[in-house]
Amino acid sequence: MVHHPMHVGMTGISKTYDGHSFVVRDLNLEITKGEFLTLLGPSGSGKTTTLMMLAGFEYPSGGEITLDGRPIQDKPPEKRNIGMVFQNYALFPHMTVAENVGYSLRVRGSSRQQIATRVGDALAIVQLSDLAQRKPTALSGGQQQRVALARALVFEPSLVLMDEPLGALDKKLREDLQLEIRRIADRLDLTVVYVTHDQHEALTMSDRIAIFNDGRIQQIGSAQDIYGHPASRFVAEFVGDNNCLDAKVVSIEGDLARARLAGGQEIWARSSVHTKVDQQATIAIRPESVRITGQDRAATLSGQVSDIIYCGDQFRIHVELPGGERLIAKSSSSLGLQMEMGSPVLLDWEPRDAWALDGR
Amino acid sequence: MNMGRRVYTEFPAYIRMPLYGFVGIALLLLMLPLAVALPISLNADPWFTYPFRALSLRWFAELFSSPLWTGAMVNSLVIAISTTVVATTLGTLAAIGLVNPRFPFRTAVMALAISPMIVPVVVLGLGLFIFFSPLGLNYSYAGVVIAHTILASPFVVITVTATLTRFDFNLMRAAAGLGAGRLTAFRTVMLPIIAPGVAAGAVFAFASSFDEVVMVLFIAGPEQRTLPKQMFTGLREQLDPTILAAATVMIVLTSCLMAIAYNVNKNR
Ligand SMILES: Nc1ncnc2c1ncn2[C@@H]1O[C@H](COP(=O)(O)OP(=O)(O)O)[C@@H](O)[C@H]1O
Ligand SMILES: [Mg+2]
């Protein structure tokens, strides 16, 4: 068997609806077979448009889309063999669950018996075998989404697209279904492009995450890459919590940069290719990487406690720095209980946990 | 809808009573002429006067046996059914096109599509008569069906458009993604869902053709004599209660169709 490392390819894709403003710009994306790729970004960043171009409901204004090496942008959606799950489910209200799931097989002219078997299998996978004869309106939101999933899988599509499929569900159900979708994708070795604006969902489910902003991919990589090595201030702020401090680079030593904050204190952070001495940079540091220390060791920063927020399993301590910036640190309950508003604290972190990013 | 009704019943009686009275009078004015005229179809004598000496079904018997009347009834049914098929097809297609926001000059085309409801039928009839003569469509079934389709299509456009505004077009995308071509998706997804609107439009189309007389006076020849035309000529030539028997039959038929369409819409 020939192995195609690249299953889906988008090369130089752009899209404009009105002829002058681009909602997707010069998008390059390679998806390997069996991969679970998530497009994560704020609302309006072009995620749905990208998915619609893959599905064939929108035509790219420029660039090329390939599936297994063949260009597909001139193929109508019904010829692409791509499964799609919509946010509002888009189940056919006049058909039963079984008829919904079997629709793709029926229009392909499969035999009755074949349809029954495969619909049965698909419903078993999403654990809905009991409800096969119900109408979609008689189902809960979570059940409807399972039907939509079964319907998108039953014809063994070469690619499955999901556009915020869990957006309308409550938190608990969403978390259950996230794991279930991922489990099904692994079991059936599906290639999935999943759209969400929920970073936790993206971090939980994905092999790779593409961060969208303003029609461009800002960064693409594994959850660990994106979370641990944000490439830009946008990514640092969008994925997880990050403290972003404006600073001026004073010196670079190896892969570490020393930068001065507005208040005059100097801090260490990992430097990147963009880091240049005497230029502005954004220093990003995750709250959980900030340590609150009692005594002045090699402490990097001093500040004043300005807020103590109880979050159940931990406290979030807001610290105001002399330059007026605010920094958030997470701390255990016991330490948090000892904190007092307005009291001075010392903060430090492993220099390699902080990142010097493009200044803006 | 419900909101409005609840607020309405909360009005004090001195406001509600006059309103009830007004509605009652309006309904009475609509019903009274029928209530006076239709029973005459049961008069045993060929007069249009009350009281009757005896009741009889002789005018209904006349209606269903005289070749003049049965021929007219067959013509009316043939023309109304043909009109319904053509107008429902065209009107549904037009509505599907016109609900698409990307349709060019959408409002103007929509206005044009429903304009036959506003333009006086006499004007349309005269215009069609002049337009049809070089085409040889006057005094033909095709001509009458075309003329009636023009009058009937707007009803379909309006009812189907109303249904389509509630239709989720994502369903068509879902169908396409599942492998259905446009026609298959239309037949298996859109049509079953908008069927009540299409059915209501078809009933209105049927009714509007079935009792239409002005176009028929212009376009139809003796061959295409319809029930309304027969009644119209009957009024001048041999006035007898058969006309009212025919009217009763027409009213019952269209009322039944309306009731069916109403129930189809209610039970969906
Ligand atoms: N059919 C359309 N016509 C015109 N503009 C559109 C259309 N669909 C989306 N847009 C615009 O394109 C931009 C990106 O939208 P979308 O791809 O839906 O973003 P996302 O899914 O990331 O929220 C938005 O500014 C949106 O208003
Ligand atoms: Mg979207």
XYZ file of C-alpha atoms and ligand atoms in Angstrom:
656
model
C 0.000 0.000 0.000
C 1.284 3.434 -0.910
C 1.510 5.646 2.108
C 0.407 9.231 1.570
C 1.827 11.306 4.342
C -0.284 14.221 3.198
C -3.959 13.400 3.012
C -5.512 16.833 2.704
C -3.610 19.819 1.430
C -4.534 23.483 1.314
C -2.015 25.591 -0.540
C -2.121 29.365 -0.696
C -5.866 29.394 -0.030
C -7.567 32.754 0.235
C -11.212 33.693 0.401
C -13.114 36.928 0.045
C -16.884 37.192 0.050
C -17.150 40.804 -1.058
C -14.143 41.079 -3.387
C -11.935 43.259 -1.222
C -11.772 42.116 2.412
C -10.163 38.707 2.861
C -11.582 36.418 5.548
C -8.928 33.771 4.819
C -5.482 34.795 3.633
C -2.734 32.660 2.154
C -3.621 29.580 4.148
C -1.279 26.600 3.967
C -2.284 23.443 5.731
C -1.316 19.805 5.474
C -3.325 17.144 7.191
C -2.070 13.586 7.479
C -4.252 10.514 7.418
C -5.754 9.640 10.764
C -4.926 13.011 12.221
C -7.220 14.979 14.532
C -6.617 18.612 13.657
C -8.403 21.416 15.450
C -8.875 24.913 14.105
C -8.984 27.157 17.149
C -9.580 30.872 17.041
C -11.884 33.685 18.033
C -15.240 34.123 16.369
C -14.929 35.641 12.898
C -11.363 34.422 12.361
C -12.265 32.340 9.303
C -12.524 28.847 10.752
C -15.969 28.062 9.362
C -15.047 29.531 5.993
C -12.008 27.231 5.858
C -14.170 24.232 6.697
C -16.765 25.240 4.089
C -14.070 25.371 1.420
C -12.937 21.866 2.391
C -16.538 20.634 2.287
C -17.184 22.341 -1.040
C -19.869 24.828 0.037
C -17.612 27.799 -0.601
C -15.197 28.199 -3.466
C -11.712 29.499 -2.660
C -10.857 32.882 -4.186
C -7.308 31.603 -4.680
C -5.103 28.589 -4.015
C -5.558 24.855 -4.288
C -7.165 22.153 -2.175
C -6.095 18.557 -2.673
C -7.380 15.286 -1.310
C -4.934 12.400 -1.647
C -2.949 14.471 -4.100
C -5.855 15.323 -6.420
C -7.275 18.836 -6.624
C -10.856 18.844 -5.407
C -11.994 22.427 -5.469
C -14.003 21.878 -8.642
C -15.810 18.853 -7.227
C -19.299 19.558 -5.861
C -19.805 18.682 -2.168
C -21.820 15.551 -2.941
C -18.866 14.066 -4.851
C -16.215 14.715 -2.206
C -17.009 11.933 0.254
C -16.485 14.219 3.222
C -18.572 13.854 6.374
C -19.768 16.993 8.098
C -21.177 17.670 11.557
C -22.904 21.030 11.955
C -23.214 23.055 15.133
C -27.015 23.089 14.997
C -26.933 19.344 14.116
C -28.884 19.856 10.849
C -30.757 16.587 11.313
C -33.604 15.958 8.897
C -36.685 16.570 11.063
C -39.034 14.448 8.936
C -36.897 11.315 9.200
C -36.278 8.965 12.105
C -32.836 8.599 13.643
C -32.216 5.479 11.564
C -33.349 7.208 8.361
C -31.120 10.178 9.105
C -28.105 7.961 9.646
C -28.904 5.822 6.604
C -29.479 8.793 4.272
C -26.000 8.776 2.743
C -26.252 5.051 2.032
C -29.716 5.430 0.540
C -28.659 8.127 -1.931
C -25.707 5.932 -2.850
C -28.136 3.149 -3.685
C -27.028 0.606 -1.076
C -29.288 -2.363 -0.498
C -31.843 -2.291 2.297
C -30.030 -4.958 4.223
C -26.662 -3.289 3.899
C -28.162 -0.010 5.080
C -29.764 -1.685 8.102
C -26.491 -3.344 9.117
C -24.335 -0.273 8.760
C -26.859 2.046 10.419
C -27.035 -0.456 13.292
C -23.236 -0.436 13.603
C -23.021 3.343 13.474
C -25.733 3.770 16.103
C -23.975 1.229 18.320
C -20.769 3.255 18.081
C -22.522 6.382 19.342
C -24.568 4.308 21.847
C -27.955 5.201 20.434
C -29.214 1.813 19.277
C -32.344 2.107 21.421
C -33.507 5.335 19.825
C -33.299 4.317 16.153
C -37.011 4.804 15.517
C -37.372 8.187 17.245
C -37.667 11.490 15.443
C -34.780 13.902 16.099
C -37.116 16.381 17.821
C -37.764 13.766 20.513
C -34.077 13.678 21.464
C -31.948 15.770 23.790
C -29.225 18.031 22.392
C -26.490 15.552 23.251
C -28.378 12.684 21.627
C -29.013 14.766 18.508
C -25.320 15.483 18.250
C -24.564 11.763 18.491
C -26.992 11.125 15.645
C -25.272 13.817 13.587
C -21.961 12.135 14.324
C -23.228 8.689 13.334
C -24.683 10.170 10.147
C -21.331 11.728 9.254
C -19.403 8.492 9.873
C -21.613 5.788 8.437
C -20.477 6.161 4.817
C -16.805 5.909 5.773
C -15.835 9.370 4.558
C -12.215 10.071 3.815
C -12.406 13.183 5.989
C -14.768 14.317 8.741
C -15.392 18.016 9.382
C -16.969 19.264 12.587
C -17.938 22.891 13.095
C -18.291 23.640 16.802
C -20.328 20.453 17.212
C -20.572 20.788 20.982
C -21.145 24.535 21.095
C -24.792 24.282 22.131
C -24.327 21.761 24.928
C -23.675 22.335 28.611
C -20.268 21.864 30.150
C -20.562 18.379 31.594
C -22.077 16.896 28.449
C -19.523 18.713 26.328
C -16.654 17.170 28.250
C -18.134 13.682 27.978
C -18.678 14.055 24.267
C -15.192 15.478 23.694
C -13.689 12.286 25.023
C -16.192 10.153 23.177
C -15.576 11.838 19.822
C -11.853 11.445 20.297
C -12.288 7.787 21.240
C -14.412 7.125 18.142
C -11.955 8.976 15.912
C -9.121 6.819 17.211
C -11.069 3.615 16.926
C -12.166 4.231 13.328
C -8.876 5.906 12.409
C -10.732 8.978 11.142
C -9.114 12.055 9.727
C -10.881 14.916 11.469
C -10.830 18.672 11.093
C -12.534 20.062 14.150
C -13.480 23.709 14.646
C -13.891 25.280 18.048
C -13.349 28.543 19.868
C -12.962 26.679 23.150
C -9.281 26.251 23.960
C -9.862 23.522 26.539
C -11.703 21.495 23.932
C -8.846 21.990 21.494
C -6.185 21.065 24.039
C -8.098 17.957 25.153
C -8.942 16.489 21.775
C -6.334 17.369 19.200
C -3.240 15.817 17.710
C -2.463 19.237 16.321
C -4.014 22.642 16.774
C -4.011 25.453 14.230
C -4.516 28.818 15.879
C -6.538 31.146 13.655
C -6.687 34.868 13.864
C -7.876 37.327 11.285
C -7.918 34.734 8.492
C -4.396 33.502 9.104
C -2.875 30.568 10.897
C -0.847 32.092 13.714
C 0.714 28.867 14.860
C 0.236 25.184 14.262
C 1.469 22.376 16.445
C 0.664 19.860 19.129
C -1.190 20.942 22.249
C 2.111 20.912 24.145
C 3.784 23.058 21.470
C 1.021 25.610 21.438
C 0.607 25.733 25.171
C 4.260 25.507 26.113
C 5.863 27.402 23.237
C 3.511 30.122 22.057
C 4.972 31.792 18.986
C 3.273 35.146 19.326
C 1.551 37.336 21.855
C -1.808 36.488 20.267
C -1.295 32.764 20.822
C 0.089 33.314 24.321
C -2.998 35.276 25.319
C -5.526 33.142 23.456
C -4.463 29.687 24.623
C -4.587 29.246 28.348
C -3.889 32.067 30.732
C -0.709 33.974 30.200
C 0.769 37.001 31.825
C 2.011 39.242 29.048
C 4.399 41.966 30.127
C 5.832 44.658 27.887
C 9.553 44.924 28.295
C 12.690 46.129 26.566
C 15.413 43.604 25.802
C 18.645 44.533 27.544
C 20.892 41.630 26.702
C 20.844 38.179 25.205
C 22.906 35.371 26.697
C 22.659 32.085 24.850
C 18.976 31.236 24.548
C 18.002 33.539 27.382
C 17.112 37.197 27.170
C 17.200 39.769 29.932
C 14.473 42.367 29.649
C 13.574 45.481 31.621
C 9.998 46.223 32.666
C 8.456 49.675 32.814
C 9.125 49.799 36.551
C 12.850 49.190 36.025
C 12.974 45.598 37.285
C 14.729 43.103 35.035
C 13.540 39.618 34.274
C 14.745 36.569 32.371
C 12.940 34.775 29.594
C 13.658 32.381 26.810
C 14.604 34.328 23.680
C 13.322 33.617 20.190
C 14.631 34.387 16.724
C 12.730 37.668 16.815
C 14.324 38.846 20.050
C 16.766 41.705 19.452
C 18.706 43.766 21.982
C 17.249 47.235 22.580
C 13.871 46.287 21.095
C 10.481 45.927 22.732
C 9.302 42.416 23.502
C 6.350 40.745 25.166
C 7.325 38.503 28.034
C 4.765 35.712 28.464
C 4.655 33.647 31.619
C 1.912 31.256 32.703
C 0.309 31.848 36.118
C 1.124 28.302 37.183
C 4.815 28.907 36.433
C 5.004 31.964 38.678
C 6.231 31.083 42.152
C 5.420 33.185 45.143
C 8.393 33.054 47.447
C 8.577 34.168 51.014
C 12.169 35.312 51.214
C 14.389 37.257 48.864
C 16.558 34.684 47.158
C 17.261 35.153 43.493
C 13.746 36.503 43.293
C 13.079 38.154 40.002
C 10.251 40.493 40.881
C 8.643 42.215 43.774
C 5.127 43.546 43.913
C 2.003 44.027 45.970
C -0.975 41.702 46.306
C -3.916 43.483 44.704
C -6.519 40.715 44.547
C -7.028 37.238 45.910
C -9.505 35.127 43.993
C -10.675 31.789 45.274
C -11.152 29.203 42.509
C -12.025 26.098 44.478
C -8.899 24.030 44.121
C -6.540 27.004 44.210
C -6.157 30.734 44.615
C -5.303 33.219 41.899
C -3.177 35.938 43.347
C -3.111 39.204 41.404
C 0.122 41.094 41.975
C 0.666 44.698 40.970
C 4.207 45.487 39.876
C 5.929 48.820 40.485
C 5.517 49.738 36.806
C 1.736 49.330 37.095
C 1.515 45.961 35.290
C -0.537 43.184 36.808
C 0.636 39.650 37.027
C -1.383 36.614 38.042
C 0.054 33.732 40.003
C -1.674 30.532 40.969
C -1.128 29.229 44.414
C -2.238 26.362 46.603
C -5.073 26.880 49.057
C -2.844 26.823 52.116
C -0.543 29.545 50.795
C -3.470 31.557 49.475
C -5.109 31.584 52.879
C -2.041 33.260 54.357
C -2.026 36.054 51.750
C -3.297 39.479 52.545
C -4.388 42.287 50.266
C -1.756 44.974 49.900
C 1.059 42.937 51.382
C 4.365 42.840 49.491
C 5.327 39.595 47.723
C 8.321 38.304 45.865
C 7.878 36.379 42.648
C 10.178 34.278 40.560
C 10.123 31.645 37.873
C 12.377 29.352 35.962
C 13.784 31.585 33.196
C 12.966 28.893 30.651
C 9.255 28.963 31.557
C 8.929 32.548 30.310
C 8.990 33.499 26.647
C 10.198 36.635 24.940
C 7.797 37.171 22.026
C 7.323 39.767 19.352
C 6.656 43.093 21.007
C 3.290 44.679 20.253
C -49.719 35.289 18.556
C -50.544 33.841 21.965
C -49.224 36.926 23.661
C -51.557 39.123 21.650
C -54.547 37.006 22.515
C -53.831 36.992 26.202
C -53.460 40.773 26.295
C -56.656 41.099 24.274
C -58.795 39.152 26.746
C -57.450 41.366 29.501
C -59.128 44.408 27.950
C -62.099 45.683 29.957
C -65.546 44.644 28.774
C -66.511 48.127 27.508
C -63.702 47.879 24.947
C -64.104 44.211 24.166
C -67.874 44.206 23.609
C -67.902 46.811 20.800
C -65.003 44.950 19.153
C -66.881 41.664 19.331
C -69.916 43.456 17.893
C -67.900 44.917 15.035
C -66.392 41.532 14.131
C -69.847 39.974 14.349
C -71.330 42.517 11.920
C -68.438 42.069 9.497
C -68.884 38.288 9.504
C -72.630 38.693 9.116
C -72.205 40.928 6.080
C -69.973 38.289 4.523
C -72.298 35.402 5.266
C -75.732 36.955 4.793
C -75.819 37.058 0.976
C -74.802 33.393 0.876
C -77.301 32.479 3.557
C -80.040 34.145 1.531
C -79.044 32.914 -1.917
C -77.812 29.345 -1.434
C -81.013 27.834 0.069
C -82.870 28.847 -3.107
C -81.053 25.939 -4.805
C -83.438 23.727 -2.806
C -86.610 25.537 -3.957
C -88.909 23.256 -5.879
C -90.136 26.169 -8.021
C -87.986 27.963 -10.577
C -88.350 31.270 -8.743
C -85.898 33.305 -6.704
C -88.398 34.120 -3.980
C -89.124 33.145 -0.416
C -91.034 31.358 1.068
C -90.785 28.027 -0.816
C -93.882 25.955 -1.487
C -91.768 22.785 -1.377
C -88.141 21.629 -1.157
C -86.482 19.532 -3.858
C -83.110 18.497 -5.234
C -84.289 18.976 -8.829
C -81.787 21.784 -9.577
C -78.917 19.605 -8.401
C -80.265 16.818 -10.589
C -80.422 19.282 -13.476
C -76.844 20.389 -12.749
C -75.475 16.851 -12.862
C -77.483 15.700 -15.883
C -77.634 18.600 -18.341
C -74.734 18.274 -20.796
C -74.346 22.059 -20.694
C -73.587 22.003 -16.960
C -71.646 18.718 -16.795
C -69.478 19.836 -19.719
C -68.779 23.075 -17.873
C -67.917 21.193 -14.706
C -65.496 18.900 -16.529
C -63.880 21.925 -18.212
C -63.540 23.714 -14.892
C -61.937 20.692 -13.252
C -59.543 20.058 -16.148
C -58.486 23.701 -16.287
C -58.225 24.093 -12.512
C -56.182 20.918 -12.091
C -53.824 21.819 -14.953
C -53.460 25.324 -13.543
C -52.747 23.916 -10.086
C -49.978 21.664 -11.398
C -48.320 24.381 -13.473
C -48.753 27.213 -10.947
C -47.586 25.100 -7.999
C -44.475 24.015 -9.864
C -43.586 27.493 -11.093
C -44.563 29.233 -7.855
C -42.533 26.825 -5.715
C -39.464 27.202 -7.911
C -39.846 30.989 -7.882
C -40.176 31.034 -4.089
C -37.044 28.905 -3.660
C -35.107 31.315 -5.851
C -36.547 34.394 -4.207
C -35.734 33.435 -0.604
C -32.038 33.346 -1.520
C -30.615 36.687 -0.357
C -28.118 36.607 -3.226
C -30.928 36.673 -5.834
C -30.337 39.771 -7.990
C -33.046 42.485 -7.772
C -34.859 40.245 -5.320
C -37.523 42.684 -4.089
C -38.311 43.914 -7.581
C -38.690 40.384 -8.933
C -40.784 39.396 -5.918
C -43.076 42.379 -6.523
C -43.381 41.397 -10.171
C -44.140 37.778 -9.258
C -47.073 38.735 -7.044
C -48.274 41.690 -9.145
C -51.096 39.674 -10.814
C -52.834 39.856 -7.432
C -52.880 43.636 -7.644
C -53.341 44.414 -11.333
C -57.068 44.454 -12.270
C -57.958 41.169 -13.919
C -59.774 42.979 -16.736
C -56.532 44.696 -17.692
C -54.619 41.408 -17.561
C -57.353 39.663 -19.528
C -57.428 42.281 -22.260
C -53.627 42.336 -22.430
C -53.436 38.565 -22.689
C -56.170 38.505 -25.327
C -54.159 40.889 -27.524
C -50.903 39.075 -26.765
C -52.388 35.636 -27.426
C -54.012 36.355 -30.783
C -50.858 36.211 -32.938
C -49.842 33.117 -30.986
C -53.179 31.437 -31.603
C -53.704 30.825 -27.900
C -57.108 32.454 -27.652
C -60.005 29.973 -27.528
C -57.668 27.169 -26.392
C -57.231 25.180 -23.188
C -53.547 26.080 -23.128
C -54.412 29.781 -23.293
C -56.869 29.546 -20.397
C -54.433 27.518 -18.305
C -51.671 30.058 -18.957
C -54.000 32.916 -18.033
C -55.098 31.161 -14.838
C -51.520 30.244 -13.967
C -50.642 33.930 -14.020
C -53.405 34.589 -11.509
C -52.748 31.511 -9.363
C -48.923 31.520 -9.078
C -48.710 34.450 -6.635
C -50.691 32.459 -4.059
C -48.134 29.650 -4.305
C -45.199 32.073 -4.199
C -46.570 33.631 -1.020
C -47.405 30.433 0.870
C -44.176 28.654 -0.109
C -42.048 31.716 0.694
C -43.660 31.858 4.131
C -42.793 28.196 4.716
C -39.261 28.583 3.371
C -38.420 31.417 5.757
C -38.641 28.797 8.513
C -36.638 26.251 6.497
C -33.076 25.573 7.657
C -30.963 25.680 4.499
C -28.173 23.923 6.384
C -30.256 20.801 5.807
C -29.556 21.100 2.091
C -25.845 21.391 2.821
C -26.075 18.395 5.117
C -27.783 16.422 2.343
C -25.169 17.455 -0.216
C -22.371 16.510 2.169
C -23.983 13.096 2.546
C -23.840 12.576 -1.202
C -27.204 13.824 -2.448
C -27.222 15.794 -5.687
C -29.369 18.913 -5.847
C -32.446 17.192 -7.220
C -32.234 14.314 -4.762
C -31.765 16.730 -1.879
C -34.763 18.752 -3.045
C -36.961 15.690 -3.408
C -35.952 13.940 -0.191
C -35.302 16.841 2.171
C -36.713 20.185 1.123
C -39.959 19.103 -0.511
C -41.188 16.882 2.354
C -40.487 19.667 4.827
C -42.132 22.479 2.861
C -44.967 20.239 1.638
C -47.632 21.889 3.830
C -46.838 25.290 2.311
C -46.832 23.832 -1.182
C -50.152 22.087 -0.497
C -51.723 25.284 0.824
C -50.489 27.127 -2.263
C -51.909 24.397 -4.496
C -55.338 24.687 -2.845
C -55.368 28.453 -3.321
C -54.231 28.007 -6.916
C -57.023 25.499 -7.538
C -59.628 27.727 -5.927
C -58.498 30.827 -7.791
C -58.771 29.039 -11.137
C -61.956 27.156 -10.307
C -64.075 30.275 -9.701
C -62.352 32.598 -12.179
C -64.573 34.186 -14.820
C -62.990 37.362 -16.201
C -60.016 35.678 -17.908
C -62.350 32.997 -19.207
C -64.612 35.653 -20.754
C -61.618 37.038 -22.663
C -59.598 33.942 -23.539
C -61.956 30.941 -23.571
C -64.008 29.878 -26.564
C -67.236 27.822 -26.431
C -65.083 24.686 -26.087
C -63.559 25.931 -22.849
C -66.808 27.011 -21.203
C -66.213 26.684 -17.452
C -68.667 26.519 -14.569
C -68.396 30.215 -13.651
C -68.839 31.154 -17.299
C -71.887 28.915 -17.592
C -73.319 30.588 -14.493
C -72.550 33.981 -15.970
C -74.334 33.231 -19.223
C -77.115 31.483 -17.315
C -77.760 34.735 -15.443
C -78.653 36.453 -18.727
C -80.224 33.648 -20.724
C -82.290 31.226 -18.643
C -82.258 32.327 -15.042
C -83.106 29.356 -12.823
C -81.844 27.963 -9.476
C -79.408 25.572 -11.217
C -76.965 28.468 -10.978
C -77.295 28.393 -7.213
C -76.935 24.609 -7.161
C -73.686 25.080 -9.096
C -72.581 27.789 -6.661
C -73.300 25.497 -3.727
C -71.244 22.693 -5.255
C -68.337 25.062 -5.906
C -68.403 26.488 -2.405
C -68.523 23.044 -0.800
C -65.660 21.777 -2.957
C -63.340 24.721 -2.301
C -64.253 24.793 1.402
C -63.297 21.117 1.708
C -59.960 21.760 0.021
C -59.297 24.749 2.287
C -60.160 22.686 5.353
C -57.764 19.955 4.245
C -54.965 22.453 3.620
C -55.619 24.070 6.994
C -55.400 20.740 8.789
C -52.247 19.723 6.944
C -50.643 22.952 8.118
C -51.919 22.635 11.660
C -50.797 19.046 12.207
C -47.267 19.419 11.043
N -21.593 33.873 3.533
C -20.878 34.943 3.951
N -20.980 36.114 3.301
C -20.257 37.188 3.711
N -19.412 37.195 4.748
C -19.261 36.060 5.438
C -19.986 34.874 5.084
N -19.644 33.889 5.948
C -18.742 34.447 6.803
N -18.510 35.740 6.499
C -17.572 36.642 7.198
O -16.300 36.054 7.163
C -15.631 36.224 8.404
C -15.186 34.882 8.931
O -16.333 34.147 9.266
P -16.280 32.632 9.729
O -15.494 31.846 8.748
O -17.670 32.207 9.965
O -15.489 32.740 11.096
P -15.481 31.765 12.357
O -16.092 30.455 11.971
O -14.041 31.650 12.711
O -16.257 32.455 13.416
C -16.590 36.951 9.311
O -16.208 38.307 9.337
C -17.914 36.784 8.662
O -18.720 37.903 8.877
Mg -17.841 29.565 12.789
